[in-house]
mmCIF file of N, CA, C and O in Angstrom:
data_model
loop_
_atom_site.group_PDB
_atom_site.id
_atom_site.type_symbol
_atom_site.label_atom_id
_atom_site.label_comp_id
_atom_site.label_asym_id
_atom_site.label_seq_id
_atom_site.Cartn_x
_atom_site.Cartn_y
_atom_site.Cartn_z
ATOM 1 N N MET V 1 214.676 120.296 59.279
ATOM 2 C CA MET V 1 214.620 121.697 59.611
ATOM 3 C C MET V 1 213.205 122.080 60.044
ATOM 4 O O MET V 1 212.226 121.601 59.500
ATOM 5 N N ALA V 2 213.103 122.928 61.035
ATOM 6 C CA ALA V 2 211.810 123.369 61.538
ATOM 7 C C ALA V 2 211.231 124.428 60.606
ATOM 8 O O ALA V 2 211.969 125.185 59.972
ATOM 9 N N PRO V 3 209.903 124.476 60.516
ATOM 10 C CA PRO V 3 209.298 125.512 59.670
ATOM 11 C C PRO V 3 209.562 126.892 60.253
ATOM 12 O O PRO V 3 209.730 127.053 61.467
ATOM 13 N N SER V 4 209.557 127.881 59.406
ATOM 14 C CA SER V 4 209.895 129.243 59.862
ATOM 15 C C SER V 4 208.803 129.835 60.757
ATOM 16 O O SER V 4 209.089 130.695 61.591
ATOM 17 N N ALA V 5 207.546 129.369 60.592
ATOM 18 C CA ALA V 5 206.483 129.877 61.437
ATOM 19 C C ALA V 5 206.719 129.492 62.895
ATOM 20 O O ALA V 5 206.400 130.246 63.812
ATOM 21 N N GLY V 6 207.291 128.333 63.125
ATOM 22 C CA GLY V 6 207.570 127.903 64.504
ATOM 23 C C GLY V 6 208.624 128.764 65.146
ATOM 24 O O GLY V 6 208.649 128.924 66.356
ATOM 25 N N LEU V 7 209.529 129.329 64.359
ATOM 26 C CA LEU V 7 210.554 130.215 64.916
ATOM 27 C C LEU V 7 210.046 131.623 65.146
ATOM 28 O O LEU V 7 210.486 132.321 66.069
ATOM 29 N N MET V 8 209.114 132.031 64.285
ATOM 30 C CA MET V 8 208.644 133.413 64.350
ATOM 31 C C MET V 8 207.531 133.618 65.400
ATOM 32 O O MET V 8 207.315 134.740 65.836
ATOM 33 N N ALA V 9 206.861 132.567 65.798
ATOM 34 C CA ALA V 9 205.737 132.707 66.731
ATOM 35 C C ALA V 9 206.154 133.302 68.075
ATOM 36 O O ALA V 9 205.506 134.246 68.544
ATOM 37 N N PRO V 10 207.204 132.809 68.723
ATOM 38 C CA PRO V 10 207.593 133.417 70.007
ATOM 39 C C PRO V 10 207.991 134.886 69.873
ATOM 40 O O PRO V 10 207.700 135.713 70.737
ATOM 41 N N ILE V 11 208.639 135.214 68.769
ATOM 42 C CA ILE V 11 209.059 136.602 68.548
ATOM 43 C C ILE V 11 207.827 137.485 68.369
ATOM 44 O O ILE V 11 207.739 138.584 68.939
ATOM 45 N N ALA V 12 206.880 137.007 67.569
ATOM 46 C CA ALA V 12 205.658 137.792 67.329
ATOM 47 C C ALA V 12 204.884 137.972 68.626
ATOM 48 O O ALA V 12 204.345 139.059 68.883
ATOM 49 N N MET V 13 204.803 136.940 69.442
ATOM 50 C CA MET V 13 204.105 137.049 70.727
ATOM 51 C C MET V 13 204.785 138.077 71.627
ATOM 52 O O MET V 13 204.118 138.847 72.309
ATOM 53 N N ARG V 14 206.096 138.083 71.646
ATOM 54 C CA ARG V 14 206.840 139.035 72.470
ATOM 55 C C ARG V 14 206.588 140.466 71.988
ATOM 56 O O ARG V 14 206.384 141.381 72.804
ATOM 57 N N VAL V 15 206.573 140.664 70.666
ATOM 58 C CA VAL V 15 206.335 142.012 70.121
ATOM 59 C C VAL V 15 204.904 142.466 70.454
ATOM 60 O O VAL V 15 204.692 143.623 70.847
ATOM 61 N N LEU V 16 203.920 141.570 70.316
ATOM 62 C CA LEU V 16 202.543 141.922 70.636
ATOM 63 C C LEU V 16 202.374 142.251 72.112
ATOM 64 O O LEU V 16 201.671 143.201 72.478
ATOM 65 N N ARG V 17 202.996 141.492 72.989
ATOM 66 C CA ARG V 17 202.902 141.746 74.414
ATOM 67 C C ARG V 17 203.517 143.102 74.763
ATOM 68 O O ARG V 17 202.952 143.871 75.535
ATOM 69 N N HIS V 18 204.662 143.423 74.153
ATOM 70 C CA HIS V 18 205.315 144.700 74.400
ATOM 71 C C HIS V 18 204.437 145.861 73.919
ATOM 72 O O HIS V 18 204.269 146.873 74.618
ATOM 73 N N ALA V 19 203.834 145.702 72.730
ATOM 74 C CA ALA V 19 202.971 146.756 72.188
ATOM 75 C C ALA V 19 201.737 146.923 73.077
ATOM 76 O O ALA V 19 201.289 148.056 73.320
ATOM 77 N N PHE V 20 201.196 145.848 73.571
ATOM 78 C CA PHE V 20 200.021 145.920 74.441
ATOM 79 C C PHE V 20 200.339 146.647 75.737
ATOM 80 O O PHE V 20 199.577 147.507 76.192
ATOM 81 N N LYS V 21 201.486 146.340 76.336
ATOM 82 C CA LYS V 21 201.886 147.011 77.590
ATOM 83 C C LYS V 21 202.092 148.520 77.380
ATOM 84 O O LYS V 21 201.660 149.332 78.177
ATOM 85 N N LYS V 22 202.752 148.859 76.277
ATOM 86 C CA LYS V 22 202.992 150.289 76.001
ATOM 87 C C LYS V 22 201.677 151.028 75.778
ATOM 88 O O LYS V 22 201.485 152.151 76.254
ATOM 89 N N THR V 23 200.763 150.396 75.048
ATOM 90 C CA THR V 23 199.487 151.036 74.757
ATOM 91 C C THR V 23 198.668 151.222 76.021
ATOM 92 O O THR V 23 198.069 152.301 76.233
ATOM 93 N N THR V 24 198.633 150.214 76.890
ATOM 94 C CA THR V 24 197.859 150.347 78.128
ATOM 95 C C THR V 24 198.430 151.412 79.037
ATOM 96 O O THR V 24 197.689 152.175 79.657
ATOM 97 N N THR V 25 199.743 151.497 79.150
ATOM 98 C CA THR V 25 200.339 152.550 80.000
ATOM 99 C C THR V 25 200.044 153.930 79.428
ATOM 100 O O THR V 25 199.768 154.875 80.174
ATOM 101 N N LEU V 26 200.060 154.077 78.095
ATOM 102 C CA LEU V 26 199.768 155.361 77.468
ATOM 103 C C LEU V 26 198.312 155.754 77.713
ATOM 104 O O LEU V 26 198.015 156.911 78.086
ATOM 105 N N ILE V 27 197.395 154.808 77.583
ATOM 106 C CA ILE V 27 195.978 155.103 77.796
ATOM 107 C C ILE V 27 195.741 155.456 79.262
ATOM 108 O O ILE V 27 194.994 156.402 79.573
ATOM 109 N N LYS V 28 196.352 154.707 80.190
ATOM 110 C CA LYS V 28 196.174 155.003 81.616
ATOM 111 C C LYS V 28 196.681 156.410 81.950
ATOM 112 O O LYS V 28 196.056 157.154 82.706
ATOM 113 N N ALA V 29 197.828 156.791 81.388
ATOM 114 C CA ALA V 29 198.379 158.118 81.651
ATOM 115 C C ALA V 29 197.455 159.205 81.128
ATOM 116 O O ALA V 29 197.224 160.218 81.798
ATOM 117 N N ARG V 30 196.899 159.012 79.930
ATOM 118 C CA ARG V 30 195.999 160.002 79.361
ATOM 119 C C ARG V 30 194.714 160.109 80.171
ATOM 120 O O ARG V 30 194.185 161.198 80.389
ATOM 121 N N LEU V 31 194.181 158.974 80.618
ATOM 122 C CA LEU V 31 192.948 158.995 81.422
ATOM 123 C C LEU V 31 193.166 159.699 82.744
ATOM 124 O O LEU V 31 192.301 160.428 83.228
ATOM 125 N N GLU V 32 194.324 159.472 83.361
ATOM 126 C CA GLU V 32 194.623 160.146 84.628
ATOM 127 C C GLU V 32 194.720 161.655 84.412
ATOM 128 O O GLU V 32 194.250 162.446 85.231
ATOM 129 N N LYS V 33 195.293 162.045 83.298
ATOM 130 C CA LYS V 33 195.460 163.454 83.004
ATOM 131 C C LYS V 33 194.091 164.110 82.762
ATOM 132 O O LYS V 33 193.841 165.236 83.190
ATOM 133 N N ILE V 34 193.198 163.391 82.090
ATOM 134 C CA ILE V 34 191.866 163.922 81.800
ATOM 135 C C ILE V 34 191.008 163.976 83.065
ATOM 136 O O ILE V 34 190.311 164.949 83.324
ATOM 137 N N SER V 35 191.043 162.892 83.844
ATOM 138 C CA SER V 35 190.145 162.799 84.992
ATOM 139 C C SER V 35 190.543 163.724 86.134
ATOM 140 O O SER V 35 189.681 164.164 86.895
ATOM 141 N N VAL V 36 191.811 164.008 86.308
ATOM 142 C CA VAL V 36 192.252 164.870 87.400
ATOM 143 C C VAL V 36 192.372 166.296 86.869
ATOM 144 O O VAL V 36 193.219 166.612 86.077
ATOM 145 N N SER V 37 191.458 167.127 87.320
ATOM 146 C CA SER V 37 191.530 168.549 86.935
ATOM 147 C C SER V 37 191.284 169.401 88.168
ATOM 148 O O SER V 37 190.748 168.946 89.185
ATOM 149 N N LYS V 38 191.618 170.667 88.074
ATOM 150 C CA LYS V 38 191.490 171.568 89.216
ATOM 151 C C LYS V 38 190.025 171.872 89.534
ATOM 152 O O LYS V 38 189.673 172.117 90.685
ATOM 153 N N HIS V 39 189.199 171.868 88.524
ATOM 154 C CA HIS V 39 187.807 172.281 88.706
ATOM 155 C C HIS V 39 186.855 171.071 88.733
ATOM 156 O O HIS V 39 185.667 171.245 88.493
ATOM 157 N N ALA V 40 187.364 169.917 89.015
ATOM 158 C CA ALA V 40 186.505 168.726 89.037
ATOM 159 C C ALA V 40 185.545 168.805 90.212
ATOM 160 O O ALA V 40 185.946 169.021 91.349
ATOM 161 N N LYS V 41 184.250 168.677 89.913
ATOM 162 C CA LYS V 41 183.256 168.754 90.954
ATOM 163 C C LYS V 41 182.150 167.735 90.633
ATOM 164 O O LYS V 41 181.766 167.578 89.474
ATOM 165 N N LEU V 42 181.657 167.061 91.658
ATOM 166 C CA LEU V 42 180.581 166.114 91.443
ATOM 167 C C LEU V 42 179.262 166.851 91.409
ATOM 168 O O LEU V 42 178.987 167.725 92.212
ATOM 169 N N GLU V 43 178.411 166.467 90.423
ATOM 170 C CA GLU V 43 177.108 167.081 90.300
ATOM 171 C C GLU V 43 176.049 165.976 90.282
ATOM 172 O O GLU V 43 176.270 164.913 89.730
ATOM 173 N N PRO V 44 174.899 166.256 90.889
ATOM 174 C CA PRO V 44 173.856 165.235 90.879
ATOM 175 C C PRO V 44 173.259 165.068 89.485
ATOM 176 O O PRO V 44 173.170 166.042 88.711
ATOM 177 N N ILE V 45 172.841 163.863 89.192
ATOM 178 C CA ILE V 45 172.190 163.568 87.910
ATOM 179 C C ILE V 45 170.764 163.154 88.239
ATOM 180 O O ILE V 45 170.525 162.287 89.075
ATOM 181 N N LEU V 46 169.808 163.772 87.562
ATOM 182 C CA LEU V 46 168.418 163.431 87.780
ATOM 183 C C LEU V 46 168.089 162.132 87.062
ATOM 184 O O LEU V 46 168.327 161.989 85.864
ATOM 185 N N VAL V 47 167.525 161.196 87.833
ATOM 186 C CA VAL V 47 167.171 159.896 87.267
ATOM 187 C C VAL V 47 165.709 159.639 87.558
ATOM 188 O O VAL V 47 165.239 159.884 88.663
ATOM 189 N N ARG V 48 165.006 159.123 86.561
ATOM 190 C CA ARG V 48 163.590 158.799 86.732
ATOM 191 C C ARG V 48 163.490 157.488 87.515
ATOM 192 O O ARG V 48 164.003 156.464 87.094
ATOM 193 N N SER V 49 162.852 157.551 88.670
ATOM 194 C CA SER V 49 162.763 156.369 89.519
ATOM 195 C C SER V 49 161.492 155.567 89.301
ATOM 196 O O SER V 49 161.379 154.442 89.744
ATOM 197 N N THR V 50 160.501 156.153 88.608
ATOM 198 C CA THR V 50 159.254 155.442 88.341
ATOM 199 C C THR V 50 159.254 154.976 86.889
ATOM 200 O O THR V 50 159.938 155.541 86.053
ATOM 201 N N PRO V 51 158.488 153.925 86.591
ATOM 202 C CA PRO V 51 158.421 153.498 85.193
ATOM 203 C C PRO V 51 157.764 154.564 84.333
ATOM 204 O O PRO V 51 157.040 155.432 84.838
ATOM 205 N N ARG V 52 157.961 154.471 83.050
ATOM 206 C CA ARG V 52 157.432 155.493 82.149
ATOM 207 C C ARG V 52 155.915 155.501 82.138
ATOM 208 O O ARG V 52 155.279 156.543 82.141
ATOM 209 N N HIS V 53 155.282 154.336 82.074
ATOM 210 C CA HIS V 53 153.843 154.256 82.054
ATOM 211 C C HIS V 53 153.357 153.529 83.288
ATOM 212 O O HIS V 53 153.820 152.427 83.572
ATOM 213 N N PRO V 54 152.407 154.099 84.018
ATOM 214 C CA PRO V 54 151.897 153.407 85.183
ATOM 215 C C PRO V 54 151.132 152.152 84.751
ATOM 216 O O PRO V 54 150.440 152.159 83.736
ATOM 217 N N ILE V 55 151.288 151.085 85.506
ATOM 218 C CA ILE V 55 150.632 149.822 85.158
ATOM 219 C C ILE V 55 149.368 149.683 85.981
ATOM 220 O O ILE V 55 149.331 150.068 87.154
ATOM 221 N N HIS V 56 148.324 149.180 85.353
ATOM 222 C CA HIS V 56 147.048 148.978 86.035
ATOM 223 C C HIS V 56 147.196 147.865 87.071
ATOM 224 O O HIS V 56 147.905 146.884 86.828
ATOM 225 N N PRO V 57 146.552 147.968 88.234
ATOM 226 C CA PRO V 57 146.697 146.935 89.270
ATOM 227 C C PRO V 57 146.299 145.548 88.796
ATOM 228 O O PRO V 57 146.966 144.556 89.129
ATOM 229 N N LEU V 58 145.240 145.449 87.984
ATOM 230 C CA LEU V 58 144.837 144.129 87.488
ATOM 231 C C LEU V 58 145.861 143.566 86.506
ATOM 232 O O LEU V 58 146.139 142.378 86.506
ATOM 233 N N ALA V 59 146.434 144.441 85.680
ATOM 234 C CA ALA V 59 147.464 143.986 84.755
ATOM 235 C C ALA V 59 148.677 143.496 85.520
ATOM 236 O O ALA V 59 149.309 142.502 85.138
ATOM 237 N N CYS V 60 149.019 144.169 86.597
ATOM 238 C CA CYS V 60 150.148 143.750 87.428
ATOM 239 C C CYS V 60 149.895 142.359 88.013
ATOM 240 O O CYS V 60 150.770 141.513 88.033
ATOM 241 N N LEU V 61 148.662 142.129 88.511
ATOM 242 C CA LEU V 61 148.325 140.830 89.072
ATOM 243 C C LEU V 61 148.425 139.723 88.021
ATOM 244 O O LEU V 61 148.965 138.647 88.284
ATOM 245 N N ARG V 62 147.920 139.999 86.824
ATOM 246 C CA ARG V 62 147.959 138.985 85.773
ATOM 247 C C ARG V 62 149.397 138.669 85.366
ATOM 248 O O ARG V 62 149.740 137.524 85.098
ATOM 249 N N GLN V 63 150.247 139.673 85.317
ATOM 250 C CA GLN V 63 151.641 139.445 84.941
ATOM 251 C C GLN V 63 152.360 138.677 86.030
ATOM 252 O O GLN V 63 153.238 137.857 85.746
ATOM 253 N N ASN V 64 152.023 138.923 87.291
ATOM 254 C CA ASN V 64 152.684 138.227 88.390
ATOM 255 C C ASN V 64 152.235 136.767 88.486
ATOM 256 O O ASN V 64 152.994 135.915 88.947
ATOM 257 N N LYS V 65 151.000 136.485 88.081
ATOM 258 C CA LYS V 65 150.524 135.108 88.141
ATOM 259 C C LYS V 65 151.284 134.219 87.184
ATOM 260 O O LYS V 65 151.492 133.057 87.448
ATOM 261 N N GLY V 66 151.679 134.749 86.075
ATOM 262 C CA GLY V 66 152.481 134.012 85.136
ATOM 263 C C GLY V 66 151.662 133.053 84.280
ATOM 264 O O GLY V 66 150.462 133.174 84.124
ATOM 265 N N ARG V 67 152.334 132.067 83.756
ATOM 266 C CA ARG V 67 151.728 131.173 82.786
ATOM 267 C C ARG V 67 150.876 130.107 83.441
ATOM 268 O O ARG V 67 149.969 129.564 82.829
ATOM 269 N N TRP V 68 151.143 129.761 84.696
ATOM 270 C CA TRP V 68 150.417 128.674 85.348
ATOM 271 C C TRP V 68 148.923 128.978 85.427
ATOM 272 O O TRP V 68 148.091 128.099 85.286
ATOM 273 N N TYR V 69 148.586 130.260 85.604
ATOM 274 C CA TYR V 69 147.179 130.617 85.736
ATOM 275 C C TYR V 69 146.417 130.255 84.462
ATOM 276 O O TYR V 69 145.360 129.646 84.501
ATOM 277 N N THR V 70 146.939 130.628 83.310
ATOM 278 C CA THR V 70 146.252 130.344 82.065
ATOM 279 C C THR V 70 146.247 128.837 81.778
ATOM 280 O O THR V 70 145.263 128.312 81.303
ATOM 281 N N THR V 71 147.334 128.150 82.075
ATOM 282 C CA THR V 71 147.395 126.709 81.842
ATOM 283 C C THR V 71 146.389 125.999 82.754
ATOM 284 O O THR V 71 145.675 125.113 82.315
ATOM 285 N N HIS V 72 146.339 126.437 83.997
ATOM 286 C CA HIS V 72 145.429 125.815 84.955
ATOM 287 C C HIS V 72 143.986 126.005 84.543
ATOM 288 O O HIS V 72 143.173 125.075 84.605
ATOM 289 N N SER V 73 143.635 127.203 84.108
ATOM 290 C CA SER V 73 142.253 127.453 83.693
ATOM 291 C C SER V 73 141.917 126.681 82.421
ATOM 292 O O SER V 73 140.782 126.222 82.253
ATOM 293 N N THR V 74 142.888 126.500 81.536
ATOM 294 C CA THR V 74 142.655 125.729 80.318
ATOM 295 C C THR V 74 142.390 124.270 80.662
ATOM 296 O O THR V 74 141.487 123.639 80.093
ATOM 297 N N ILE V 75 143.158 123.734 81.591
ATOM 298 C CA ILE V 75 142.958 122.340 82.013
ATOM 299 C C ILE V 75 141.591 122.180 82.644
ATOM 300 O O ILE V 75 140.851 121.235 82.330
ATOM 301 N N ASN V 76 141.201 123.116 83.502
ATOM 302 C CA ASN V 76 139.888 123.039 84.151
ATOM 303 C C ASN V 76 138.755 123.109 83.123
ATOM 304 O O ASN V 76 137.773 122.378 83.216
ATOM 305 N N ALA V 77 138.899 123.992 82.149
ATOM 306 C CA ALA V 77 137.854 124.140 81.140
ATOM 307 C C ALA V 77 137.731 122.869 80.302
ATOM 308 O O ALA V 77 136.612 122.421 80.007
ATOM 309 N N SER V 78 138.851 122.264 79.943
ATOM 310 C CA SER V 78 138.773 121.039 79.138
ATOM 311 C C SER V 78 138.196 119.887 79.956
ATOM 312 O O SER V 78 137.421 119.062 79.428
ATOM 313 N N LEU V 79 138.516 119.813 81.242
ATOM 314 C CA LEU V 79 137.925 118.776 82.096
ATOM 315 C C LEU V 79 136.411 118.974 82.223
ATOM 316 O O LEU V 79 135.650 118.000 82.186
ATOM 317 N N ARG V 80 135.989 120.214 82.371
ATOM 318 C CA ARG V 80 134.565 120.512 82.453
ATOM 319 C C ARG V 80 133.844 120.073 81.191
ATOM 320 O O ARG V 80 132.781 119.466 81.220
ATOM 321 N N ARG V 81 134.445 120.389 80.029
ATOM 322 C CA ARG V 81 133.847 120.003 78.761
ATOM 323 C C ARG V 81 133.773 118.486 78.636
ATOM 324 O O ARG V 81 132.785 117.930 78.163
ATOM 325 N N PHE V 82 134.838 117.809 79.039
ATOM 326 C CA PHE V 82 134.859 116.341 78.944
ATOM 327 C C PHE V 82 133.802 115.717 79.837
ATOM 328 O O PHE V 82 133.099 114.787 79.459
ATOM 329 N N MET V 83 133.678 116.242 81.040
ATOM 330 C CA MET V 83 132.719 115.671 81.990
ATOM 331 C C MET V 83 131.280 115.932 81.542
ATOM 332 O O MET V 83 130.401 115.097 81.758
ATOM 333 N N SER V 84 131.021 117.066 80.927
ATOM 334 C CA SER V 84 129.656 117.381 80.552
ATOM 335 C C SER V 84 129.253 116.782 79.213
ATOM 336 O O SER V 84 128.084 116.667 78.900
ATOM 337 N N SER V 85 130.232 116.396 78.368
ATOM 338 C CA SER V 85 129.891 115.928 77.016
ATOM 339 C C SER V 85 129.495 114.445 76.992
ATOM 340 O O SER V 85 128.726 114.044 76.140
ATOM 341 N N GLY V 86 129.987 113.642 77.899
ATOM 342 C CA GLY V 86 129.705 112.195 77.884
ATOM 343 C C GLY V 86 128.301 111.875 78.372
ATOM 344 O O GLY V 86 127.638 112.699 79.008
ATOM 345 N N PRO V 87 127.839 110.652 78.083
ATOM 346 C CA PRO V 87 126.497 110.280 78.572
ATOM 347 C C PRO V 87 126.529 110.107 80.094
ATOM 348 O O PRO V 87 127.451 109.559 80.661
ATOM 349 N N ALA V 88 125.497 110.639 80.720
ATOM 350 C CA ALA V 88 125.414 110.568 82.173
ATOM 351 C C ALA V 88 124.984 109.149 82.578
ATOM 352 O O ALA V 88 124.131 108.540 81.944
ATOM 353 N N ILE V 89 125.581 108.639 83.625
ATOM 354 C CA ILE V 89 125.239 107.299 84.121
ATOM 355 C C ILE V 89 124.032 107.437 85.042
ATOM 356 O O ILE V 89 124.053 108.213 85.997
ATOM 357 N N LYS V 90 122.992 106.695 84.755
ATOM 358 C CA LYS V 90 121.778 106.723 85.572
ATOM 359 C C LYS V 90 121.843 105.593 86.583
ATOM 360 O O LYS V 90 122.100 104.448 86.216
ATOM 361 N N TYR V 91 121.649 105.914 87.820
ATOM 362 C CA TYR V 91 121.652 104.915 88.886
ATOM 363 C C TYR V 91 120.209 104.635 89.316
ATOM 364 O O TYR V 91 119.398 105.555 89.438
ATOM 365 N N ASN V 92 119.940 103.400 89.529
ATOM 366 C CA ASN V 92 118.656 103.016 90.089
ATOM 367 C C ASN V 92 118.816 102.999 91.593
ATOM 368 O O ASN V 92 119.438 102.082 92.150
ATOM 369 N N ARG V 93 118.303 104.011 92.255
ATOM 370 C CA ARG V 93 118.533 104.145 93.697
ATOM 371 C C ARG V 93 117.809 103.075 94.484
ATOM 372 O O ARG V 93 118.207 102.748 95.599
ATOM 373 N N ALA V 94 116.781 102.513 93.933
ATOM 374 C CA ALA V 94 116.047 101.456 94.637
ATOM 375 C C ALA V 94 116.872 100.174 94.693
ATOM 376 O O ALA V 94 116.650 99.336 95.579
ATOM 377 N N ALA V 95 117.821 100.009 93.780
ATOM 378 C CA ALA V 95 118.647 98.792 93.759
ATOM 379 C C ALA V 95 119.744 98.826 94.811
ATOM 380 O O ALA V 95 120.350 97.795 95.091
ATOM 381 N N PHE V 96 120.024 99.983 95.408
ATOM 382 C CA PHE V 96 121.068 100.051 96.426
ATOM 383 C C PHE V 96 120.597 99.316 97.678
ATOM 384 O O PHE V 96 119.402 99.297 98.006
ATOM 385 N N PRO V 97 121.526 98.733 98.435
ATOM 386 C CA PRO V 97 121.125 98.053 99.664
ATOM 387 C C PRO V 97 120.626 99.052 100.705
ATOM 388 O O PRO V 97 121.075 100.181 100.777
ATOM 389 N N LYS V 98 119.700 98.651 101.510
ATOM 390 C CA LYS V 98 119.117 99.516 102.530
ATOM 391 C C LYS V 98 119.966 99.453 103.796
ATOM 392 O O LYS V 98 120.510 98.423 104.144
ATOM 393 N N SER V 99 120.085 100.615 104.455
ATOM 394 C CA SER V 99 120.823 100.651 105.711
ATOM 395 C C SER V 99 120.030 101.529 106.678
ATOM 396 O O SER V 99 119.137 102.269 106.295
ATOM 397 N N ALA V 100 120.400 101.438 107.945
ATOM 398 C CA ALA V 100 119.727 102.236 108.979
ATOM 399 C C ALA V 100 119.962 103.710 108.764
ATOM 400 O O ALA V 100 119.065 104.557 108.966
ATOM 401 N N THR V 101 121.147 104.067 108.315
ATOM 402 C CA THR V 101 121.467 105.466 108.067
ATOM 403 C C THR V 101 120.663 105.996 106.904
ATOM 404 O O THR V 101 120.132 107.115 106.952
ATOM 405 N N ALA V 102 120.558 105.192 105.827
ATOM 406 C CA ALA V 102 119.809 105.633 104.656
ATOM 407 C C ALA V 102 118.331 105.857 104.976
ATOM 408 O O ALA V 102 117.750 106.826 104.507
ATOM 409 N N THR V 103 117.771 104.979 105.755
ATOM 410 C CA THR V 103 116.350 105.155 106.114
ATOM 411 C C THR V 103 116.164 106.333 107.054
ATOM 412 O O THR V 103 115.169 107.051 106.992
ATOM 413 N N ALA V 104 117.143 106.594 107.920
ATOM 414 C CA ALA V 104 117.040 107.749 108.835
ATOM 415 C C ALA V 104 117.144 109.060 108.085
ATOM 416 O O ALA V 104 116.508 110.056 108.416
ATOM 417 N N VAL V 105 117.996 109.106 107.052
ATOM 418 C CA VAL V 105 118.204 110.335 106.289
ATOM 419 C C VAL V 105 116.992 110.616 105.405
ATOM 420 O O VAL V 105 116.521 111.755 105.330
ATOM 421 N N SER V 106 116.465 109.614 104.763
ATOM 422 C CA SER V 106 115.348 109.846 103.837
ATOM 423 C C SER V 106 114.049 109.735 104.567
ATOM 424 O O SER V 106 113.445 110.493 105.127
#
């Protein structure tokens, strides 16, 4: 024998569908009755088109640049620190080979 829930499910679905259809038709009829009136007239609504607080031009630029600007400057700063912190390599310029161009320039 099949369980009773298996028999009742199609009936319950049919009852729910019928109730849903009746409810939607009732709501639609009421909305039509409310929305259609003899004195219905469209009126303009005032809307604020500007933001509440004016933004400073520099602040606008910084916000438009986004995150890459700060990341890029951080990378540059760390590279500068790394390059300046290490011992500088001293070259002996006299040890370089002589060329015609080098003698003409100096």
